[in-house]
Amino acid sequence: MWRMIPDIDLVDQTLSSQSADWIVVTFRGIGEMTGSQDPSLTKSTGNFPNWVDLSNQTDEFGQQRAWVNLVAGVPEMQLWRTMDDAALSLALKLADDDPNSIQYFYKDSFMNDGNDPGSWHKAPPPPSPNNSPQESQNKVRDGLGTTHHEAGTLWIGTDPNTSVTDVDGRFHHIANAYVAGPAVFPAIGSANPSLTALSLARKTASAIVKRSLPVESGFVSIGTGGLAGWQMAGFGGFIELGANIIETVDGIGLLWFTRQQFTNFVLRVDWRASFPDDNSGVFIRFPALGNADPANDWKVAVNNGYEIQIDDTGKNPDVIPNTFGDPLHITGSVYKLAAATKLASNPLGQWNAYEITAQGKTVTVVLNGQQVSQLVNANRSPGGFIGMQNHHFGSRVQFRNIRIKTL
């Protein structure tokens, strides 16, 4: 799961210990200290189980300091012993099961006991009366607190009785307070949890953004802000960027929402382009026609639905040499069917707002508050699916906040 360079603390030792006769291999195992989730626990410093609480000490700002109690219990010792055994077993396999071919580096020196290759990690003594087994003297493990990654104490979960935050990191019963970081981990799960922490923090950020984006009266979001419920037809695809933003990659193809069809509606979509020749479009009212389902052929949407164009160059690909600024091919037009009367796009990098109204045989397009085109006597499919186009390699158009109101 994890690929990394050797631990920086061991690089010099590893390099200095290599010779023509010896190969230095570093095995690093990780243990896990499990905290108690029982709020009624009587906390006893130095005794198992583990806990974190506020102490009567205060910092320079007058705030109570956190007090952490870490004691290895039976579960922790069993896990560490399992990792020791696995490391030894792997080392022996690499040495053709010859214990005399293995030396163990510990405290700046190598040691070897060919008669008993397991002697370097004897089983610990029986648990003490307070259920806190102690390390035996010949253990070659780092002590508690020497290398660690904190996690837990604000566990995520769906049940407020057994967790502190929900799966988005929001405190149960608190509307606007979130946690971002390893404190929400139910368990740490890996030697370095940084990527997991970043992923959960991104998920939390997306949830916050989603809650903060207003959905106007009568409108409902299409999808959840990512790619769930959407399906690709054709080539290329879309990627999730977080914060309810999706972006086109490669092409040419169509991302369409498969869970619902719409007839008369007002569709609002935010979009932005990255380069002058970016090309995309919003498709409406295209049907699923048996074997010609858009899951197999994106051209179904082109030939049977309506594309609200995104292309500030207005390139007409049907003439040679290509012409630019064509009102039937420029941003805001109903592609090839209704010309745009003006180019109302915001500068590159800024968000644009489409409002597309489909009522009977009329399709009206408003861009950034200005009506830019209108198709009357529309004679294609009276209802159908909604989709977003990805066009050519290198084109990057982003979409967010897709919502609709049926009429």
XYZ file of C-alpha atoms in Angstrom:
407
model
C 0.000 0.000 0.000
C 2.813 2.401 0.803
C 5.985 3.021 -1.199
C 8.658 5.169 0.362
C 12.378 5.738 0.636
C 14.109 4.250 3.692
C 13.361 5.995 6.951
C 15.642 9.029 7.121
C 16.707 8.022 10.630
C 18.160 4.775 9.293
C 19.681 5.839 5.975
C 23.181 6.550 7.322
C 23.197 3.348 9.357
C 21.980 1.333 6.380
C 24.586 2.727 4.001
C 27.450 2.391 6.479
C 26.570 -1.224 7.257
C 26.555 -2.514 3.692
C 29.493 -4.533 2.427
C 30.270 -7.050 -0.268
C 29.119 -9.824 2.073
C 26.067 -8.257 3.679
C 22.859 -6.683 2.429
C 21.026 -4.394 4.826
C 17.241 -4.676 4.765
C 15.050 -2.586 7.042
C 11.681 -3.925 8.183
C 9.449 -1.464 9.963
C 6.351 -2.660 11.756
C 3.741 -0.468 13.344
C 1.664 -1.027 16.422
C -1.562 0.656 17.355
C -2.701 2.018 20.698
C -6.467 1.819 20.950
C -8.202 4.480 22.969
C -11.235 3.850 25.145
C -14.527 5.220 23.827
C -16.269 4.779 27.166
C -17.030 8.247 28.619
C -17.821 6.730 32.020
C -14.323 5.282 32.329
C -12.451 5.994 35.549
C -9.205 7.439 34.238
C -6.080 6.179 35.957
C -2.710 7.495 34.837
C -0.236 4.738 34.022
C -2.869 2.024 33.792
C -4.588 0.455 30.825
C -6.778 1.375 28.931
C -5.660 4.466 27.016
C -7.390 7.821 27.151
C -7.053 11.522 26.429
C -8.553 14.198 28.630
C -8.061 17.808 29.653
C -5.770 18.294 32.610
C -5.794 20.964 35.310
C -2.687 22.454 33.720
C -3.104 25.497 31.465
C -1.047 26.890 28.597
C 0.133 30.469 28.063
C -3.352 31.385 26.846
C -5.070 30.027 29.928
C -6.473 27.002 28.092
C -6.402 23.533 29.602
C -3.716 21.240 28.228
C -4.494 17.776 26.924
C -3.296 14.855 29.032
C -2.527 11.648 27.165
C -2.324 8.260 28.872
C -0.668 5.537 26.754
C -0.183 2.055 28.175
C 0.313 -1.099 26.144
C -2.406 -3.621 26.860
C -2.831 -7.240 25.800
C -4.279 -6.378 22.340
C -1.362 -4.042 21.589
C 1.230 -6.609 22.673
C -0.406 -9.316 20.565
C -0.324 -7.099 17.483
C 3.322 -6.133 18.005
C 4.338 -9.748 18.535
C 2.560 -10.693 15.312
C 4.500 -8.028 13.443
C 7.781 -9.163 15.019
C 7.066 -12.724 13.936
C 6.213 -11.627 10.401
C 9.431 -9.599 10.093
C 11.526 -12.503 11.361
C 9.795 -14.985 9.070
C 10.397 -12.777 6.040
C 14.035 -12.246 6.976
C 14.556 -15.996 7.305
C 12.999 -16.603 3.879
C 15.351 -14.063 2.346
C 18.222 -15.888 4.065
C 17.145 -19.336 2.791
C 15.998 -20.240 6.312
C 19.560 -19.976 7.641
C 19.436 -18.118 10.963
C 23.232 -17.705 10.928
C 22.837 -15.489 7.849
C 20.879 -12.914 9.844
C 22.199 -10.232 12.143
C 19.937 -7.830 13.989
C 20.807 -4.167 14.296
C 19.865 -2.738 17.678
C 21.189 0.267 19.570
C 23.994 1.066 17.106
C 25.309 -2.496 16.860
C 24.521 -5.826 15.266
C 23.727 -8.919 17.259
C 23.129 -12.511 16.304
C 22.085 -15.645 18.060
C 22.253 -18.407 15.524
C 21.071 -20.993 18.035
C 17.884 -19.107 18.701
C 17.034 -16.620 15.934
C 13.889 -15.636 17.790
C 15.673 -14.672 20.983
C 15.699 -11.019 20.072
C 11.964 -10.777 20.707
C 11.013 -13.187 23.425
C 7.374 -13.329 24.427
C 6.462 -10.703 27.022
C 5.777 -11.657 30.619
C 2.193 -12.322 31.721
C -0.033 -9.263 32.125
C 0.364 -7.371 35.368
C -2.619 -7.030 37.752
C -3.649 -3.738 36.152
C -3.802 -5.455 32.722
C -0.696 -3.600 31.584
C 1.940 -6.044 30.304
C 5.448 -4.640 30.377
C 8.117 -4.943 27.742
C 10.734 -7.614 28.380
C 14.319 -6.367 28.557
C 15.435 -7.955 25.284
C 12.787 -6.345 23.096
C 14.203 -4.417 20.134
C 11.303 -2.057 19.704
C 11.083 1.688 19.929
C 9.548 2.828 23.153
C 6.144 4.472 23.372
C 6.195 8.036 22.154
C 9.393 7.747 20.076
C 7.691 7.442 16.696
C 3.986 8.076 16.591
C 1.046 9.454 14.658
C -1.857 10.675 16.731
C -5.348 9.689 15.691
C -8.767 9.146 17.168
C -10.535 10.897 20.092
C -13.149 12.421 17.753
C -14.180 9.224 15.965
C -16.409 9.425 12.895
C -19.490 7.263 12.659
C -23.202 7.162 11.987
C -24.292 6.521 15.584
C -23.989 9.480 17.995
C -23.802 7.013 20.882
C -20.551 5.478 19.634
C -18.970 8.332 17.655
C -18.273 12.039 18.047
C -18.626 13.226 14.442
C -20.626 12.069 11.438
C -18.990 10.616 8.317
C -18.374 14.139 6.965
C -16.506 15.159 10.136
C -19.343 17.292 11.529
C -19.978 17.052 15.256
C -23.223 15.228 15.998
C -25.974 17.627 17.089
C -23.926 20.700 16.084
C -24.912 22.291 12.787
C -21.754 24.146 11.823
C -18.686 22.669 13.536
C -16.400 20.231 11.716
C -13.160 18.351 12.361
C -10.529 17.876 9.645
C -7.632 15.577 10.386
C -6.667 12.220 11.924
C -8.651 12.952 15.083
C -11.692 11.494 13.280
C -10.028 8.124 12.546
C -11.755 5.153 14.215
C -8.382 3.386 13.769
C -5.144 4.561 12.222
C -4.756 1.685 9.762
C -1.310 2.388 8.263
C 2.251 3.409 9.073
C 1.703 6.944 7.847
C -1.907 8.163 7.717
C -1.226 11.429 5.895
C -3.020 10.480 2.667
C -6.022 9.167 4.561
C -6.147 12.373 6.605
C -5.987 14.482 3.430
C -8.729 12.428 1.783
C -11.026 12.793 4.780
C -10.233 16.513 5.050
C -11.127 16.922 1.385
C -14.378 15.054 1.967
C -15.145 17.356 4.882
C -14.357 20.445 2.791
C -16.669 19.217 0.036
C -19.471 18.702 2.546
C -19.003 22.229 3.897
C -19.019 23.743 0.404
C -22.097 21.764 -0.566
C -23.970 23.045 2.492
C -22.863 26.628 1.794
C -23.867 26.720 -1.888
C -27.425 28.042 -2.025
C -30.070 26.034 -3.850
C -32.757 28.456 -4.923
C -36.411 27.969 -4.001
C -37.987 25.244 -6.106
C -34.653 23.923 -7.373
C -33.051 20.602 -6.484
C -29.486 19.485 -7.076
C -28.827 16.976 -9.830
C -26.568 14.351 -8.326
C -24.442 14.823 -5.231
C -21.830 17.176 -6.675
C -19.502 14.404 -7.847
C -19.863 11.639 -10.425
C -22.321 9.416 -8.548
C -25.381 8.832 -10.726
C -23.588 9.962 -13.889
C -22.282 7.752 -16.696
C -19.814 8.264 -19.545
C -20.498 7.637 -23.208
C -17.767 7.876 -25.816
C -14.178 8.754 -25.011
C -12.310 10.668 -22.346
C -14.119 11.381 -19.131
C -14.628 13.650 -16.145
C -12.726 13.872 -12.876
C -13.829 15.084 -9.449
C -11.849 18.029 -8.087
C -13.710 18.371 -4.807
C -15.934 21.277 -3.735
C -18.646 19.849 -6.041
C -16.514 20.574 -9.123
C -16.101 18.137 -12.016
C -13.735 18.703 -14.945
C -13.574 17.382 -18.496
C -10.568 15.288 -19.555
C -9.790 14.224 -23.105
C -12.642 13.431 -25.457
C -14.865 13.298 -27.256
C -17.711 12.035 -25.104
C -20.693 12.742 -22.921
C -21.337 12.507 -19.192
C -25.058 12.019 -18.613
C -27.270 11.764 -15.550
C -28.919 8.357 -15.782
C -31.378 8.494 -12.883
C -34.039 10.830 -14.231
C -35.453 12.353 -17.413
C -36.864 15.868 -17.675
C -39.388 17.515 -19.997
C -40.222 21.096 -19.004
C -37.715 22.688 -16.627
C -35.295 25.457 -15.706
C -31.718 24.149 -15.523
C -28.979 26.187 -13.834
C -25.323 25.256 -14.264
C -22.098 27.026 -13.296
C -19.136 26.474 -15.620
C -15.729 27.921 -16.379
C -13.082 27.452 -19.046
C -9.310 27.315 -18.650
C -7.995 28.055 -22.177
C -9.275 30.161 -25.104
C -10.094 27.116 -27.250
C -11.798 25.046 -24.535
C -14.937 23.417 -25.857
C -17.859 21.768 -24.119
C -21.621 21.963 -23.885
C -24.721 21.263 -21.838
C -27.043 18.724 -23.460
C -30.756 18.524 -22.693
C -33.739 16.419 -23.726
C -31.851 13.621 -25.443
C -33.495 10.195 -25.367
C -32.280 6.711 -24.576
C -33.187 4.801 -27.727
C -32.762 1.065 -27.209
C -29.460 -0.043 -28.688
C -28.644 3.606 -29.365
C -28.598 4.325 -25.620
C -26.078 7.111 -24.944
C -24.221 4.669 -22.732
C -22.925 3.293 -26.027
C -23.109 6.230 -28.423
C -22.696 9.868 -27.365
C -23.969 10.986 -30.792
C -27.508 10.139 -29.680
C -27.448 13.372 -27.695
C -26.043 15.344 -30.639
C -28.604 14.073 -33.146
C -31.704 13.902 -30.952
C -31.232 16.398 -28.146
C -30.136 20.012 -27.804
C -26.633 21.266 -27.006
C -26.159 24.606 -25.314
C -22.699 25.405 -26.616
C -19.561 26.359 -24.684
C -16.908 27.605 -27.145
C -15.918 31.247 -27.083
C -14.090 30.888 -30.417
C -17.325 30.013 -32.233
C -15.469 27.536 -34.407
C -17.523 26.014 -37.235
C -16.004 22.580 -37.903
C -18.241 21.925 -40.911
C -16.459 24.306 -43.270
C -12.892 24.210 -44.583
C -10.989 26.257 -43.711
C -12.710 26.507 -40.334
C -14.461 29.768 -39.604
C -14.596 31.369 -36.159
C -17.141 33.586 -34.455
C -20.044 31.671 -36.005
C -23.205 32.609 -34.021
C -24.559 29.054 -34.414
C -21.409 27.572 -32.851
C -20.426 30.119 -30.220
C -21.022 30.032 -26.471
C -24.697 30.520 -25.678
C -26.066 29.180 -28.935
C -28.325 26.149 -29.182
C -25.753 24.369 -31.313
C -26.602 24.676 -35.044
C -30.246 25.433 -34.218
C -30.429 28.876 -32.597
C -27.753 31.555 -32.974
C -26.293 33.447 -30.037
C -26.951 37.178 -30.323
C -23.930 38.094 -28.195
C -20.923 36.574 -26.413
C -21.646 37.066 -22.706
C -18.962 34.814 -21.204
C -16.861 36.038 -18.303
C -13.048 36.138 -18.710
C -11.158 32.841 -18.604
C -10.867 31.403 -15.105
C -14.070 33.041 -13.872
C -17.296 31.138 -13.265
C -20.212 31.569 -15.667
C -23.876 30.931 -14.917
C -26.167 29.231 -17.432
C -29.938 29.284 -17.016
C -31.587 27.083 -19.617
C -35.378 27.029 -19.787
C -37.117 24.283 -21.788
C -40.872 24.879 -21.995
C -42.804 23.045 -24.678
C -41.182 23.781 -28.035
C -39.172 26.748 -26.775
C -35.641 26.629 -25.385
C -34.301 29.876 -23.906
C -30.674 30.415 -22.895
C -29.566 33.042 -20.362
C -25.823 33.451 -19.721
C -24.626 35.535 -16.779
C -28.018 37.236 -16.542
C -28.325 38.046 -20.268
C -30.587 36.229 -22.716
C -28.299 35.148 -25.530
C -30.418 32.773 -27.636
C -33.863 31.249 -28.028
C -35.020 28.287 -30.064
C -38.697 28.239 -31.032
C -40.624 25.398 -32.660
C -38.114 22.873 -31.371
C -38.977 19.617 -33.136
C -36.594 17.137 -31.547
C -37.233 15.020 -28.477
C -39.725 16.757 -26.126
C -37.994 15.322 -23.067
C -35.062 13.217 -21.989
C -31.756 13.185 -20.175
C -29.266 15.902 -19.213
C -25.516 15.677 -19.897
C -22.200 17.532 -20.044
C -19.799 17.222 -22.981
C -16.060 16.587 -22.895
C -14.637 17.610 -26.246
C -10.986 17.312 -27.265
C -7.648 16.389 -25.701
C -6.354 19.311 -23.681
C -9.757 20.958 -23.258
C -10.561 21.569 -19.568
C -14.007 22.849 -18.702
C -15.322 22.668 -15.147
C -18.901 22.369 -13.922
C -20.463 22.782 -10.491
C -23.761 23.439 -8.709
C -26.012 21.708 -11.232
C -29.643 22.170 -10.172
C -33.065 22.033 -11.781
C -36.670 23.123 -11.291
C -39.391 21.278 -13.125
C -42.240 23.267 -14.708
